Amino acid sequence: MQYRRIGEVQVSAIGLGGMPMSIEGRPDEARSIATVHAALDAGITLIDTADAYHLLAGEVGHNETLIAKALASYGGDTSGVLVATKGGHLRPGDGSWTKNGSPDYLKRACEASLKRLGVDAIGLYQFHRPDPTVAYADSVGAIRDLLDEGKIRMAGISNANPEQILLANEILGGRLVSVQNQFSPRFRSSEPELDLCDRLGIAFLPWSPLGGISRAADLGSAHGEFTRVAEAHGVSPQQVCLAWMLAKSEHVVPIPGSSRPETIRDSAAAADLVLTAEELASLD
């Protein structure tokens, strides 16, 4: 496993996204816990979750609770694992996603996440998605307060544009450590954010890096060049995709979602897959 940095913390170059374990189509708890354990066995030390990763209205924080249980039941040392969670997105239970970026709500959400994760301070707390009804500076100001109060160790944002990244970093006094945006072969419009993070030395965490839960399995057929490169190396197109992302910047840390041990093992192996300059050019 290769390693990168989020703030001053060293993490595996590939992380684990927990969302598929808790929303529609989620597996039983035993398989989800086995998936987390497989990720840890493969050397993954970054796990991304959120209080909004749940299905029913009455189970807010389902994924946070699941991740905490998986870590507690793991036989090895988990002290070096960074758990990143998020607040500001909600699921009413009807399949929709809503937003609440008010400072009071974000502070309450953080307190609840602290309890579910069973920690004194959250390793990385991220503002999940901008709320158009609340000034962005006010939402990020709440994250700054949580950082100053020691309730979170590092601060990040998600689903942000370049202007919001710069504003957040200013409000946080230069302490913004990560930006989590959608980025994949089929969704490349976050290139400006990736480039900005590279220039600023901020970690860029691509979510749905393989195209999303319903499309990940078809990545190779939808993007034939990834299949061609994969065949040359004897690996999966998905593994090539993650290696391609890693080659874009030393600050990129993909967080593919997974709910099966075999898929997260395959993703983790991408950290050690080296592609040629010619192959990378063919994928861009």
CSV table of C-alpha atoms in Angstrom, one decimal:
chain,number,residue,atom,x,y,z
A,1,MET,CA,0.0,0.0,0.0
A,2,GLN,CA,1.2,3.5,-0.9
A,3,TYR,CA,0.5,6.4,1.3
A,4,ARG,CA,-0.5,10.1,1.0
A,5,ARG,CA,-1.4,12.9,3.4
A,6,ILE,CA,-4.5,14.6,4.6
A,7,GLY,CA,-3.3,17.5,6.6
A,8,GLU,CA,-0.5,16.2,8.8
A,9,VAL,CA,-2.0,12.7,8.8
A,10,GLN,CA,-0.6,9.9,6.7
A,11,VAL,CA,-3.4,7.8,5.0
A,12,SER,CA,-3.5,5.0,2.5
A,13,ALA,CA,-3.6,6.2,-1.1
A,14,ILE,CA,-7.0,4.5,-1.5
A,15,GLY,CA,-9.8,4.9,1.0
A,16,LEU,CA,-13.1,3.1,1.6
A,17,GLY,CA,-16.4,4.9,1.0
A,18,GLY,CA,-19.0,3.5,3.4
A,19,MET,CA,-22.2,4.7,1.7
A,20,PRO,CA,-23.2,1.5,-0.2
A,21,MET,CA,-23.3,-0.4,3.1
A,22,SER,CA,-26.2,1.8,4.4
A,23,ILE,CA,-28.5,3.1,1.6
A,24,GLU,CA,-30.7,1.4,-0.9
A,25,GLY,CA,-29.6,-2.1,-1.8
A,26,ARG,CA,-27.4,-2.4,1.2
A,27,PRO,CA,-26.1,-5.8,2.3
A,28,ASP,CA,-26.6,-7.5,5.7
A,29,GLU,CA,-24.5,-6.2,8.5
A,30,ALA,CA,-22.2,-9.2,8.5
A,31,ARG,CA,-21.1,-8.6,4.9
A,32,SER,CA,-20.6,-4.9,5.5
A,33,ILE,CA,-18.4,-5.6,8.5
A,34,ALA,CA,-16.4,-8.2,6.5
A,35,THR,CA,-15.9,-5.5,3.9
A,36,VAL,CA,-14.5,-3.1,6.4
A,37,HIS,CA,-12.2,-5.8,7.8
A,38,ALA,CA,-11.0,-6.7,4.3
A,39,ALA,CA,-10.2,-3.0,3.7
A,40,LEU,CA,-8.1,-2.9,6.9
A,41,ASP,CA,-6.4,-6.1,6.0
A,42,ALA,CA,-5.5,-4.6,2.6
A,43,GLY,CA,-3.8,-1.7,4.3
A,44,ILE,CA,-6.6,0.9,3.9
A,45,THR,CA,-6.4,3.5,6.7
A,46,LEU,CA,-9.0,6.0,5.5
A,47,ILE,CA,-12.8,5.3,5.9
A,48,ASP,CA,-15.3,7.9,4.7
A,49,THR,CA,-18.8,8.0,6.1
A,50,ALA,CA,-21.6,10.5,6.9
A,51,ASP,CA,-24.6,10.9,9.2
A,52,ALA,CA,-26.8,11.0,6.1
A,53,TYR,CA,-25.7,7.5,4.9
A,54,HIS,CA,-28.9,5.7,6.0
A,55,LEU,CA,-32.1,4.5,4.5
A,56,LEU,CA,-35.0,5.1,6.9
A,57,ALA,CA,-35.9,8.3,8.6
A,58,GLY,CA,-35.3,6.9,12.1
A,59,GLU,CA,-31.8,5.5,11.5
A,60,VAL,CA,-29.7,8.7,11.0
A,61,GLY,CA,-26.0,7.8,11.4
A,62,HIS,CA,-26.5,4.1,10.4
A,63,ASN,CA,-23.2,4.0,8.5
A,64,GLU,CA,-21.3,5.8,11.3
A,65,THR,CA,-22.5,3.3,13.8
A,66,LEU,CA,-21.7,0.4,11.4
A,67,ILE,CA,-18.1,1.7,10.9
A,68,ALA,CA,-17.6,2.1,14.6
A,69,LYS,CA,-18.8,-1.5,15.2
A,70,ALA,CA,-16.6,-2.8,12.4
A,71,LEU,CA,-13.5,-1.1,13.8
A,72,ALA,CA,-14.3,-2.3,17.4
A,73,SER,CA,-14.6,-5.9,16.2
A,74,TYR,CA,-11.4,-5.9,14.1
A,75,GLY,CA,-8.7,-8.1,15.6
A,76,GLY,CA,-5.8,-5.8,14.6
A,77,ASP,CA,-4.6,-2.3,15.5
A,78,THR,CA,-6.9,0.4,14.3
A,79,SER,CA,-5.2,3.4,15.9
A,80,GLY,CA,-3.9,4.6,12.6
A,81,VAL,CA,-7.3,4.6,10.9
A,82,LEU,CA,-8.7,8.0,10.0
A,83,VAL,CA,-12.5,8.0,10.0
A,84,ALA,CA,-13.9,11.0,8.0
A,85,THR,CA,-17.5,11.9,8.4
A,86,LYS,CA,-19.8,14.7,7.2
A,87,GLY,CA,-22.7,16.8,8.2
A,88,GLY,CA,-25.2,19.1,6.4
A,89,HIS,CA,-27.0,16.6,4.2
A,90,LEU,CA,-30.1,14.8,5.3
A,91,ARG,CA,-32.4,11.9,4.2
A,92,PRO,CA,-36.0,12.2,5.2
A,93,GLY,CA,-36.6,8.6,4.5
A,94,ASP,CA,-38.5,8.9,1.2
A,95,GLY,CA,-35.4,8.4,-0.9
A,96,SER,CA,-34.7,12.1,-1.3
A,97,TRP,CA,-31.7,14.1,-0.1
A,98,THR,CA,-32.1,17.5,1.6
A,99,LYS,CA,-29.7,20.1,3.0
A,100,ASN,CA,-29.2,22.0,6.3
A,101,GLY,CA,-26.1,24.1,6.5
A,102,SER,CA,-27.2,26.2,9.5
A,103,PRO,CA,-24.4,26.6,12.0
A,104,ASP,CA,-26.6,25.4,14.9
A,105,TYR,CA,-27.6,22.3,13.0
A,106,LEU,CA,-24.0,21.5,12.0
A,107,LYS,CA,-22.8,21.7,15.5
A,108,ARG,CA,-25.6,19.4,16.8
A,109,ALA,CA,-24.9,17.0,14.0
A,110,CYS,CA,-21.2,16.9,14.9
A,111,GLU,CA,-22.1,16.2,18.5
A,112,ALA,CA,-24.3,13.3,17.4
A,113,SER,CA,-21.6,11.9,15.2
A,114,LEU,CA,-19.1,12.1,18.0
A,115,LYS,CA,-21.3,9.8,20.1
A,116,ARG,CA,-22.0,7.3,17.3
A,117,LEU,CA,-18.3,7.0,16.4
A,118,GLY,CA,-17.4,6.8,20.1
A,119,VAL,CA,-14.5,9.3,19.9
A,120,ASP,CA,-13.5,12.4,21.8
A,121,ALA,CA,-12.7,14.2,18.5
A,122,ILE,CA,-13.6,13.4,14.9
A,123,GLY,CA,-10.5,12.8,12.8
A,124,LEU,CA,-11.9,14.7,9.7
A,125,TYR,CA,-15.2,16.4,9.7
A,126,GLN,CA,-16.5,17.7,6.3
A,127,PHE,CA,-19.4,20.1,5.4
A,128,HIS,CA,-21.3,17.7,3.2
A,129,ARG,CA,-23.0,20.0,0.7
A,130,PRO,CA,-23.7,23.7,0.3
A,131,ASP,CA,-27.2,24.8,1.5
A,132,PRO,CA,-28.5,27.6,-0.8
A,133,THR,CA,-30.6,29.0,2.0
A,134,VAL,CA,-27.6,29.6,4.3
A,135,ALA,CA,-24.5,31.8,3.6
A,136,TYR,CA,-21.6,29.5,2.8
A,137,ALA,CA,-19.4,31.5,5.1
A,138,ASP,CA,-21.7,30.9,8.0
A,139,SER,CA,-21.8,27.1,7.4
A,140,VAL,CA,-18.0,26.9,7.2
A,141,GLY,CA,-17.8,29.2,10.2
A,142,ALA,CA,-19.5,26.5,12.2
A,143,ILE,CA,-16.8,24.0,11.0
A,144,ARG,CA,-14.1,26.4,12.1
A,145,ASP,CA,-15.7,26.7,15.5
A,146,LEU,CA,-15.7,22.9,15.9
A,147,LEU,CA,-12.1,22.9,14.9
A,148,ASP,CA,-11.2,25.6,17.4
A,149,GLU,CA,-13.1,23.8,20.2
A,150,GLY,CA,-11.2,20.6,19.6
A,151,LYS,CA,-14.3,18.6,18.6
A,152,ILE,CA,-12.8,17.8,15.3
A,153,ARG,CA,-9.1,17.4,14.5
A,154,MET,CA,-9.3,18.4,10.8
A,155,ALA,CA,-11.8,20.2,8.6
A,156,GLY,CA,-12.9,19.5,5.1
A,157,ILE,CA,-15.6,20.4,2.6
A,158,SER,CA,-17.5,18.5,0.0
A,159,ASN,CA,-19.3,19.3,-3.3
A,160,ALA,CA,-17.6,22.6,-3.5
A,161,ASN,CA,-16.6,24.8,-6.4
A,162,PRO,CA,-13.2,26.7,-6.7
A,163,GLU,CA,-14.6,29.9,-5.1
A,164,GLN,CA,-16.0,28.0,-2.2
A,165,ILE,CA,-12.7,26.2,-1.7
A,166,LEU,CA,-10.8,29.4,-1.5
A,167,LEU,CA,-13.4,31.0,0.8
A,168,ALA,CA,-13.5,28.0,3.1
A,169,ASN,CA,-9.7,28.0,3.4
A,170,GLU,CA,-9.7,31.6,4.2
A,171,ILE,CA,-12.4,31.2,6.9
A,172,LEU,CA,-10.6,28.2,8.4
A,173,GLY,CA,-7.4,30.3,8.5
A,174,GLY,CA,-5.5,28.1,6.0
A,175,ARG,CA,-6.5,24.9,7.8
A,176,LEU,CA,-8.7,23.4,5.1
A,177,VAL,CA,-7.2,19.9,4.6
A,178,SER,CA,-9.6,18.2,2.1
A,179,VAL,CA,-12.2,18.7,-0.6
A,180,GLN,CA,-14.4,15.8,-1.5
A,181,ASN,CA,-16.1,16.1,-5.0
A,182,GLN,CA,-17.5,13.7,-7.5
A,183,PHE,CA,-14.9,12.7,-10.1
A,184,SER,CA,-14.7,9.7,-12.4
A,185,PRO,CA,-14.2,8.9,-16.1
A,186,ARG,CA,-17.8,9.8,-16.8
A,187,PHE,CA,-17.8,12.9,-14.5
A,188,ARG,CA,-14.8,15.0,-15.1
A,189,SER,CA,-16.1,18.5,-14.5
A,190,SER,CA,-14.3,18.6,-11.1
A,191,GLU,CA,-10.9,18.9,-12.8
A,192,PRO,CA,-10.7,22.7,-11.9
A,193,GLU,CA,-11.2,21.8,-8.2
A,194,LEU,CA,-8.7,19.0,-8.4
A,195,ASP,CA,-6.1,21.3,-10.0
A,196,LEU,CA,-6.8,24.0,-7.3
A,197,CYS,CA,-6.3,21.5,-4.5
A,198,ASP,CA,-3.1,20.4,-6.1
A,199,ARG,CA,-1.8,23.9,-6.2
A,200,LEU,CA,-2.8,24.6,-2.6
A,201,GLY,CA,-1.6,21.2,-1.3
A,202,ILE,CA,-5.1,20.2,-0.1
A,203,ALA,CA,-6.2,16.6,-0.4
A,204,PHE,CA,-8.8,15.9,-3.1
A,205,LEU,CA,-11.0,13.0,-2.4
A,206,PRO,CA,-13.0,11.8,-5.4
A,207,TRP,CA,-16.3,10.3,-4.5
A,208,SER,CA,-18.0,7.8,-6.9
A,209,PRO,CA,-14.6,7.4,-8.6
A,210,LEU,CA,-15.8,4.4,-10.5
A,211,GLY,CA,-19.0,6.1,-11.7
A,212,GLY,CA,-21.4,5.4,-8.9
A,213,ILE,CA,-23.0,2.3,-7.3
A,214,SER,CA,-25.1,1.4,-10.3
A,215,ARG,CA,-22.4,2.0,-12.9
A,216,ALA,CA,-19.1,0.9,-11.4
A,217,ALA,CA,-19.4,-2.7,-12.7
A,218,ASP,CA,-19.8,-1.3,-16.3
A,219,LEU,CA,-16.9,1.1,-16.2
A,220,GLY,CA,-14.9,-1.0,-18.7
A,221,SER,CA,-17.6,-1.3,-21.2
A,222,ALA,CA,-18.5,2.3,-21.0
A,223,HIS,CA,-14.9,3.5,-21.2
A,224,GLY,CA,-13.1,1.1,-23.5
A,225,GLU,CA,-9.6,2.6,-23.1
A,226,PHE,CA,-9.6,1.6,-19.5
A,227,THR,CA,-10.4,-2.0,-20.5
A,228,ARG,CA,-7.5,-2.0,-23.0
A,229,VAL,CA,-5.0,-0.8,-20.4
A,230,ALA,CA,-6.4,-3.3,-17.8
A,231,GLU,CA,-5.9,-6.2,-20.2
A,232,ALA,CA,-2.3,-5.2,-20.7
A,233,HIS,CA,-1.7,-5.3,-17.0
A,234,GLY,CA,-4.0,-8.3,-16.2
A,235,VAL,CA,-6.1,-6.3,-13.8
A,236,SER,CA,-9.6,-4.8,-13.7
A,237,PRO,CA,-10.7,-1.6,-15.5
A,238,GLN,CA,-11.7,-0.3,-12.0
A,239,GLN,CA,-8.2,-0.8,-10.7
A,240,VAL,CA,-6.8,1.1,-13.7
A,241,CYS,CA,-9.3,3.9,-13.1
A,242,LEU,CA,-8.1,4.4,-9.6
A,243,ALA,CA,-4.4,4.2,-10.6
A,244,TRP,CA,-5.1,6.9,-13.3
A,245,MET,CA,-6.6,9.2,-10.6
A,246,LEU,CA,-3.7,8.7,-8.3
A,247,ALA,CA,-1.3,9.6,-11.1
A,248,LYS,CA,-3.1,13.0,-11.6
A,249,SER,CA,-1.7,14.5,-8.3
A,250,GLU,CA,0.0,13.4,-5.2
A,251,HIS,CA,-2.9,15.0,-3.3
A,252,VAL,CA,-5.6,12.7,-4.8
A,253,VAL,CA,-7.0,10.0,-2.5
A,254,PRO,CA,-10.0,8.2,-4.1
A,255,ILE,CA,-12.6,6.8,-1.8
A,256,PRO,CA,-14.4,4.1,-3.8
A,257,GLY,CA,-17.6,2.9,-2.2
A,258,SER,CA,-17.8,-0.8,-1.5
A,259,SER,CA,-20.1,-3.4,0.2
A,260,ARG,CA,-18.1,-6.6,-0.8
A,261,PRO,CA,-14.7,-7.7,0.5
A,262,GLU,CA,-13.6,-8.7,-3.0
A,263,THR,CA,-14.2,-5.3,-4.5
A,264,ILE,CA,-12.4,-3.3,-1.9
A,265,ARG,CA,-9.4,-5.6,-2.1
A,266,ASP,CA,-9.3,-5.0,-5.9
A,267,SER,CA,-9.5,-1.2,-5.3
A,268,ALA,CA,-6.8,-1.3,-2.7
A,269,ALA,CA,-4.4,-2.9,-5.2
A,270,ALA,CA,-4.6,0.2,-7.4
A,271,ALA,CA,-2.2,2.0,-5.1
A,272,ASP,CA,0.6,-0.2,-6.4
A,273,LEU,CA,-0.4,-0.2,-10.0
A,274,VAL,CA,2.0,1.9,-12.1
A,275,LEU,CA,0.8,3.1,-15.5
A,276,THR,CA,3.1,4.4,-18.3
A,277,ALA,CA,3.0,8.0,-19.5
A,278,GLU,CA,1.5,6.7,-22.7
A,279,GLU,CA,-1.2,4.8,-21.0
A,280,LEU,CA,-2.1,7.8,-18.8
A,281,ALA,CA,-2.3,10.0,-21.8
A,282,SER,CA,-4.7,7.6,-23.5
A,283,LEU,CA,-7.0,7.7,-20.5
A,284,ASP,CA,-7.2,11.5,-20.2
